[in-house]
PDB file of C-alpha atoms in Angstrom:
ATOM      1  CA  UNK X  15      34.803 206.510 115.152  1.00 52.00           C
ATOM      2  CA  UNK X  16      32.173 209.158 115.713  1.00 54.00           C
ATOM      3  CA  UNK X  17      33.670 209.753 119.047  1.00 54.00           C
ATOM      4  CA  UNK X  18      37.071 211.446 117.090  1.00 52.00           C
ATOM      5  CA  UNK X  19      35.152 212.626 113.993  1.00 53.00           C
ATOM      6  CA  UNK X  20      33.431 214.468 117.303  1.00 53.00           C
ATOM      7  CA  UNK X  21      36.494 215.867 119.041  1.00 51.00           C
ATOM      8  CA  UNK X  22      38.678 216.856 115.283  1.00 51.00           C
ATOM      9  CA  UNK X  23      35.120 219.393 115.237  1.00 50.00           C
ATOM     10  CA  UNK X  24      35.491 220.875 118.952  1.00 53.00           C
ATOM     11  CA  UNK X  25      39.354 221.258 118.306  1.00 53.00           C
ATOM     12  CA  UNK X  26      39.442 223.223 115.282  1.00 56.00           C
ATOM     13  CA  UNK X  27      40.216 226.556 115.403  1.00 51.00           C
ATOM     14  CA  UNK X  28      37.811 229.137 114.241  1.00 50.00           C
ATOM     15  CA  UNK X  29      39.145 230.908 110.667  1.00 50.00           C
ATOM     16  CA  UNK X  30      40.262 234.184 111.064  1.00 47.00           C
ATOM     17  CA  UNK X  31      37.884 237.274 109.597  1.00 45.00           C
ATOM     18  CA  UNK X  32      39.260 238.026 106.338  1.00 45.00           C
ATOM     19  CA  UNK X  33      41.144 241.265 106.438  1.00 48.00           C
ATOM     20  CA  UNK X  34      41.015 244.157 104.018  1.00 53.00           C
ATOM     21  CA  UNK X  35      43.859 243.693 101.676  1.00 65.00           C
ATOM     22  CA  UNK X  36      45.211 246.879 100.055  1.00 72.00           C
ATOM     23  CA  UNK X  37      45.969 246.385  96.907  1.00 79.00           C
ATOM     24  CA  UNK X  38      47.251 248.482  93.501  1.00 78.00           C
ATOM     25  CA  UNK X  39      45.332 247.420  90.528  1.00 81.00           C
ATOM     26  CA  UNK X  40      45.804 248.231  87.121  1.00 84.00           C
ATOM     27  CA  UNK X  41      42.308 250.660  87.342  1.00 84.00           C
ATOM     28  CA  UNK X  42      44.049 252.586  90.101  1.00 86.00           C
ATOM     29  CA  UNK X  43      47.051 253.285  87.942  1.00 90.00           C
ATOM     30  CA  UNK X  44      47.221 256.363  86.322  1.00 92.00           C
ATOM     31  CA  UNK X  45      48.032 255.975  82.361  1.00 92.00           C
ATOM     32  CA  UNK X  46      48.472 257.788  79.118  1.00 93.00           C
ATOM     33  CA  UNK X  47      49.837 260.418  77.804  1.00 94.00           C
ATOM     34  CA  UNK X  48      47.145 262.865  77.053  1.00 94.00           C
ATOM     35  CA  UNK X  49      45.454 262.131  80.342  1.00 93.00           C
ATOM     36  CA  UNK X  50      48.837 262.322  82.551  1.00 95.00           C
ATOM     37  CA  UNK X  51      49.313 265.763  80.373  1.00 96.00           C
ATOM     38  CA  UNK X  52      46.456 267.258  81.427  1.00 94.00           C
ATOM     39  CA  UNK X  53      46.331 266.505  85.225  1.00 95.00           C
ATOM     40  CA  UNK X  54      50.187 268.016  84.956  1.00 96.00           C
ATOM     41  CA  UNK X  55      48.512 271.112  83.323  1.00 96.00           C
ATOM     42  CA  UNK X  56      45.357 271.512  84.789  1.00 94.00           C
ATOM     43  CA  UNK X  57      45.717 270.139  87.922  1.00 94.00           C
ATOM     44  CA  UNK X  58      46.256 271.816  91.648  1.00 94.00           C
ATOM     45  CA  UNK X  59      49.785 271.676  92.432  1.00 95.00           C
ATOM     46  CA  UNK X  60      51.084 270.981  96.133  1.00 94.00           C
ATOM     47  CA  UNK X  61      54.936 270.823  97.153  1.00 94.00           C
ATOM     48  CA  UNK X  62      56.897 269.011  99.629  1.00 93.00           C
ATOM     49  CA  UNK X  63      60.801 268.453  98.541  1.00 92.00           C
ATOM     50  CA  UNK X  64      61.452 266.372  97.080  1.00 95.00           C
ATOM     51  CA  UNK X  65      57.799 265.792  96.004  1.00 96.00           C
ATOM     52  CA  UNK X  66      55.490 267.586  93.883  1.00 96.00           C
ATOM     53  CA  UNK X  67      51.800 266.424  93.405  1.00 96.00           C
ATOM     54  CA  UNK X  68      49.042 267.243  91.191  1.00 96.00           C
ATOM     55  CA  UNK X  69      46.231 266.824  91.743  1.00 95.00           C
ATOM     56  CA  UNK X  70      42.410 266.864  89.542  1.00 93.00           C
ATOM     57  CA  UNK X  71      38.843 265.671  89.989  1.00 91.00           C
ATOM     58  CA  UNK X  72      37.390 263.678  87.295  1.00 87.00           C
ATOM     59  CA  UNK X  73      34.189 264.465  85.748  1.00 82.00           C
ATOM     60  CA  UNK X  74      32.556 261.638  86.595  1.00 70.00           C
ATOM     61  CA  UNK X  75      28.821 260.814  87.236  1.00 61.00           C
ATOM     62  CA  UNK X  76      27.002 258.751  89.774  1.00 60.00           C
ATOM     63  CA  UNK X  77      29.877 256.677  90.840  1.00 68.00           C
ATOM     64  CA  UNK X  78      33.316 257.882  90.953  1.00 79.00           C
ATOM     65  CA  UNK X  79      36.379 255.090  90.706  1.00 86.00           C
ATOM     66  CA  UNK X  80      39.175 254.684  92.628  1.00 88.00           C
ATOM     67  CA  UNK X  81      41.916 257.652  92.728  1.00 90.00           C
ATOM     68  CA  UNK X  82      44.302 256.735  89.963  1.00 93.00           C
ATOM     69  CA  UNK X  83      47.972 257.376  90.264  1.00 94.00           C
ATOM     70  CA  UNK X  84      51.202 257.860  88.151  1.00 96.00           C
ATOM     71  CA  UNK X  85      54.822 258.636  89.411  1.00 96.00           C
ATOM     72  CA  UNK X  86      57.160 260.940  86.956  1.00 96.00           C
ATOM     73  CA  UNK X  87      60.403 260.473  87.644  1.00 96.00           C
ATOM     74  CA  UNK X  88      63.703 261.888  85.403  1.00 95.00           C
ATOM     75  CA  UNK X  89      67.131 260.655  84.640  1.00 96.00           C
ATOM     76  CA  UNK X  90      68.373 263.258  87.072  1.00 95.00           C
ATOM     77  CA  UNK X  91      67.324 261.769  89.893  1.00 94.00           C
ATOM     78  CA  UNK X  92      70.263 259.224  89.227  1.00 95.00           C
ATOM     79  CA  UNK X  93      70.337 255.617  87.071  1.00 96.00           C
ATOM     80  CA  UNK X  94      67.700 253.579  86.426  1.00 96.00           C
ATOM     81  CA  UNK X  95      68.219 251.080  89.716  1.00 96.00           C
ATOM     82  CA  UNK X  96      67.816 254.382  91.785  1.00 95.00           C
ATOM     83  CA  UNK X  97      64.851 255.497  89.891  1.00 96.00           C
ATOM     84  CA  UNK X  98      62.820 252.175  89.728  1.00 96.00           C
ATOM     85  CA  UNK X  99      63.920 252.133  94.094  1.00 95.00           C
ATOM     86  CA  UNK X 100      62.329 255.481  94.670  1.00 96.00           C
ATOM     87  CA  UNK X 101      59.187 254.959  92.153  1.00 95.00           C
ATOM     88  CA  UNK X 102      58.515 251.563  94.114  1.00 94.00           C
ATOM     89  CA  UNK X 103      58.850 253.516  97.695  1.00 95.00           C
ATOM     90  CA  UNK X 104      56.164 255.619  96.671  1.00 95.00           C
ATOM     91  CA  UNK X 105      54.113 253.279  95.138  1.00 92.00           C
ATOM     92  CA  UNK X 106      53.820 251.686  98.561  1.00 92.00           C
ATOM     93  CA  UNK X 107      53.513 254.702 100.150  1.00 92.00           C
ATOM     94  CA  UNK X 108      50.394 255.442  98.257  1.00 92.00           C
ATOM     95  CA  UNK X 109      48.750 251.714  98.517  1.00 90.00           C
ATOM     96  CA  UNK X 110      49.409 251.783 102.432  1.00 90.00           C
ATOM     97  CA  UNK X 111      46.934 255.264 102.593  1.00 89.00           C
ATOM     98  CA  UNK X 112      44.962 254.544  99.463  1.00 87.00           C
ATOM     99  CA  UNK X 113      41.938 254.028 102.172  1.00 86.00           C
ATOM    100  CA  UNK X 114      41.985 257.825 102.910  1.00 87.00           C
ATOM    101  CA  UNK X 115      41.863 259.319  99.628  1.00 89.00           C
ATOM    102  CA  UNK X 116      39.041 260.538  98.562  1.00 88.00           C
ATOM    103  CA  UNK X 117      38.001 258.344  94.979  1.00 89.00           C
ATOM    104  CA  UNK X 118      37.646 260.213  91.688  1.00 90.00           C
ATOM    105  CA  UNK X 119      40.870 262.179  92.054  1.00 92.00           C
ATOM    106  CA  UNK X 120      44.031 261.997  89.151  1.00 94.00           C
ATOM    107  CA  UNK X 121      47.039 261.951  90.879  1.00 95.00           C
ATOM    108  CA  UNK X 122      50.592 262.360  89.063  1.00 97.00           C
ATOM    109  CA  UNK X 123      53.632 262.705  91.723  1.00 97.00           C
ATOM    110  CA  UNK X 124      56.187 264.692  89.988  1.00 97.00           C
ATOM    111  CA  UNK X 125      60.178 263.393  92.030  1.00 97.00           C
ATOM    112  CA  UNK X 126      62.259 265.886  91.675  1.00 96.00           C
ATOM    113  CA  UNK X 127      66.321 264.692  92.223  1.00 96.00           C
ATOM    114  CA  UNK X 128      66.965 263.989  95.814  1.00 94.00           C
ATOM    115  CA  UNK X 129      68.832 261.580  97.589  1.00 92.00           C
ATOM    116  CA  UNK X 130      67.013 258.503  98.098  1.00 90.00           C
ATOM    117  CA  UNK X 131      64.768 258.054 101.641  1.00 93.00           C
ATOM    118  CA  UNK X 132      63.058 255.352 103.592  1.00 92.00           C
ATOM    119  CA  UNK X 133      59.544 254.331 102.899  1.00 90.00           C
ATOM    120  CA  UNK X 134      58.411 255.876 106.006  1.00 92.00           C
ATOM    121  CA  UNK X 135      59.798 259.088 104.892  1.00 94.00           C
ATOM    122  CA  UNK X 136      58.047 258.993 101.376  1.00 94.00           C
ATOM    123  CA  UNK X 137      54.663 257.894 103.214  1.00 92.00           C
ATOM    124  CA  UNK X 138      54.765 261.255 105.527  1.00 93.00           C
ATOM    125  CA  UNK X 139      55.335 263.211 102.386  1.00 94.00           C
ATOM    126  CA  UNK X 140      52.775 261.920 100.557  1.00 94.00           C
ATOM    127  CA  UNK X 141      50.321 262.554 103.487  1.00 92.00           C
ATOM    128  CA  UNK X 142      51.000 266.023 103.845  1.00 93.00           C
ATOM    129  CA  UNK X 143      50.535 266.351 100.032  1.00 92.00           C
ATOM    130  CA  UNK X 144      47.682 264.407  99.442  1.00 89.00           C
ATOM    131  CA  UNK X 145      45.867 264.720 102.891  1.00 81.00           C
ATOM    132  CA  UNK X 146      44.194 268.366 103.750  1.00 52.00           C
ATOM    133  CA  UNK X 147      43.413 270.528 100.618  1.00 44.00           C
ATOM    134  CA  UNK X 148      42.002 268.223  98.069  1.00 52.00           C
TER     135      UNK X 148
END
């Protein structure tokens, strides 16, 4: 009995490393009024149709969190099936390159009424918005 307690060890295969999951918590979500107002009015504005993104540090000390982010998206950008599509695109978008934004930034993507595109499309948007010029 040793004997195949012996060999079940040798022919195991070794776990995988865990991998880095990306992931869109709650504390990366960008929420309230007052404090979506005032990245919208305060905050550095980039364009790229149909995309608009604004952008603001925190004032934070020691540690900065994680970039936070909120998607505004009107009734003229079609009906509410459309609208909940494109928010969820960019939602992606943003977790898939989450690991190369800088933390402590407010970000609120302003969609302005376009017809809607692939994921892929939304991510190379939101690079060129969000990559050079923070």
């Amino acid at each position: 009995m040793d004997e195949l307690d012996d060999s079940r060890s040798r022919c195991e295969a070794p776990k995988p490393a865990a991998r880095s999951r990306y992931r869109f918590p709650r504390r990366q979500r960008l929420k309230g009024r007052t404090t979506i107002d005032a990245v919208y009015r305060s905050g550095r504005r980039r364009h790229h149709h149909p995309l608009m993104a604004c952008v603001l540090r925190r004032d934070e000390s020691a540690t900065p969190g994680p970039a936070r982010l909120a998607v505004s998206i009107g009734k003229s950008c079609g009906p509410a099936v459309r609208r909940n599509a494109i928010r969820r695109r960019i939602r992606e978008a943003y977790r898939l390159m989450q690991d190369r934004i800088p933390p402590g930034l407010d970000i609120l993507i302003v969609v302005r009424p376009h017809q809607r595109l692939a994921m892929r499309e939304y991510q190379i948007r939101l690079g060129t918005l969000l990559g050079a010029g923070l």
